[in-house]
Amino acid sequence: MGRFVVWPSELDSRLSRKYGRIVPRSIAVESPRVEEIVRAAEELKFKVIRVEEDKLNPRLSGIDEELRTFGMIVLESPYGKSKSLKLIAQKIREFRRRSA
């Protein structure tokens, strides 16, 4: 079981990998919110350990204000970080499709 930090920028389709996006752009979502990530993680049965909405990923300090996404979530998952992020991104896409 892995414990790791998830930054919304790691799932953000507007950002390049240089600025911290980890998932492929085809899976990534535009401007993911902390609440969406937490909801997706809980639905996937990941343990949410800590949520801090005012944190900024250090990689985003030199980027335009409009592309910055604040928030940090500490999760515990039975998968590695990369697979967990892909699952979370897919779940957020599913939520957005349902609500649209």
Coordinates of C-alpha atoms in Angstrom, one line a residue:
M1 CA 0.0 0.0 0.0
G2 CA 1.6 3.3 -1.1
R3 CA 1.2 6.7 0.5
F4 CA 1.8 9.7 -1.7
V5 CA 0.9 13.4 -2.3
V6 CA -1.4 14.3 -5.2
W7 CA -1.4 17.8 -6.6
P8 CA -4.3 18.8 -8.9
S9 CA -1.6 19.9 -11.5
E10 CA -0.6 16.3 -11.9
L11 CA -4.1 15.6 -13.5
D12 CA -4.5 19.0 -15.3
S13 CA -4.7 18.7 -19.1
R14 CA -3.8 22.4 -19.6
L15 CA -0.3 21.8 -18.3
S16 CA 2.7 20.1 -19.9
R17 CA 4.7 17.4 -18.2
K18 CA 7.4 20.0 -17.6
Y19 CA 5.0 21.7 -15.1
G20 CA 4.0 18.5 -13.3
R21 CA 1.3 16.7 -15.3
I22 CA 1.8 13.0 -14.8
V23 CA -1.1 11.4 -16.6
P24 CA -1.3 11.3 -20.4
R25 CA -3.2 14.3 -21.8
S26 CA -5.8 11.9 -23.3
I27 CA -6.8 10.9 -19.7
A28 CA -6.1 14.2 -17.9
V29 CA -9.0 16.6 -17.0
E30 CA -9.1 20.4 -17.3
S31 CA -8.7 22.3 -14.0
P32 CA -9.3 19.5 -11.6
R33 CA -10.6 20.7 -8.2
V34 CA -9.5 19.3 -4.8
E35 CA -13.1 18.2 -4.0
E36 CA -13.3 16.2 -7.2
I37 CA -10.0 14.4 -6.5
V38 CA -11.1 13.6 -2.9
R39 CA -14.5 12.4 -4.1
A40 CA -12.9 10.2 -6.8
A41 CA -10.3 8.8 -4.4
E42 CA -13.0 7.9 -1.8
E43 CA -15.1 6.2 -4.4
L44 CA -12.1 4.2 -5.5
K45 CA -11.7 3.2 -1.8
F46 CA -8.4 5.0 -1.4
K47 CA -7.7 6.4 2.1
V48 CA -7.6 10.2 2.2
I49 CA -5.1 11.1 4.9
R50 CA -4.8 14.8 4.6
V51 CA -6.2 17.6 2.4
E52 CA -4.7 21.1 2.3
E53 CA -6.5 23.5 -0.1
D54 CA -4.0 26.4 0.1
K55 CA -0.8 24.6 -1.0
L56 CA 0.8 25.2 -4.4
N57 CA 2.9 22.6 -6.2
P58 CA 6.4 24.1 -6.2
R59 CA 6.7 23.3 -10.0
L60 CA 4.0 25.9 -10.6
S61 CA 5.7 28.9 -9.0
G62 CA 7.0 30.2 -12.3
I63 CA 3.9 29.8 -14.3
D64 CA 1.0 32.1 -15.2
E65 CA -1.5 32.8 -12.4
E66 CA -4.4 31.4 -14.5
L67 CA -2.8 28.0 -14.8
R68 CA -2.0 27.6 -11.1
T69 CA -4.1 25.1 -9.2
F70 CA -4.0 25.1 -5.5
G71 CA -4.4 22.1 -3.2
M72 CA -2.6 19.0 -2.0
I73 CA -4.1 15.7 -1.0
V74 CA -2.2 12.9 0.8
L75 CA -3.6 9.5 -0.2
E76 CA -3.0 5.8 0.6
S77 CA -3.6 3.5 -2.2
P78 CA -3.0 -0.2 -3.0
Y79 CA -1.5 0.9 -6.3
G80 CA 1.5 3.0 -7.3
K81 CA 1.1 6.7 -7.8
S82 CA 0.9 6.6 -11.6
K83 CA -1.9 4.0 -11.7
S84 CA -3.7 5.7 -8.9
L85 CA -3.6 9.1 -10.7
K86 CA -4.9 7.5 -13.9
L87 CA -7.8 5.9 -12.0
I88 CA -8.7 9.2 -10.3
A89 CA -8.6 11.1 -13.6
Q90 CA -10.9 8.5 -15.2
K91 CA -13.3 8.8 -12.3
I92 CA -13.4 12.6 -12.5
R93 CA -14.1 12.3 -16.2
E94 CA -17.0 10.0 -15.3
F95 CA -18.4 12.4 -12.7
R96 CA -18.2 15.3 -15.2
R97 CA -19.9 13.2 -17.9
R98 CA -22.8 12.3 -15.5
S99 CA -23.3 15.9 -14.4
A100 CA -23.2 17.4 -17.9

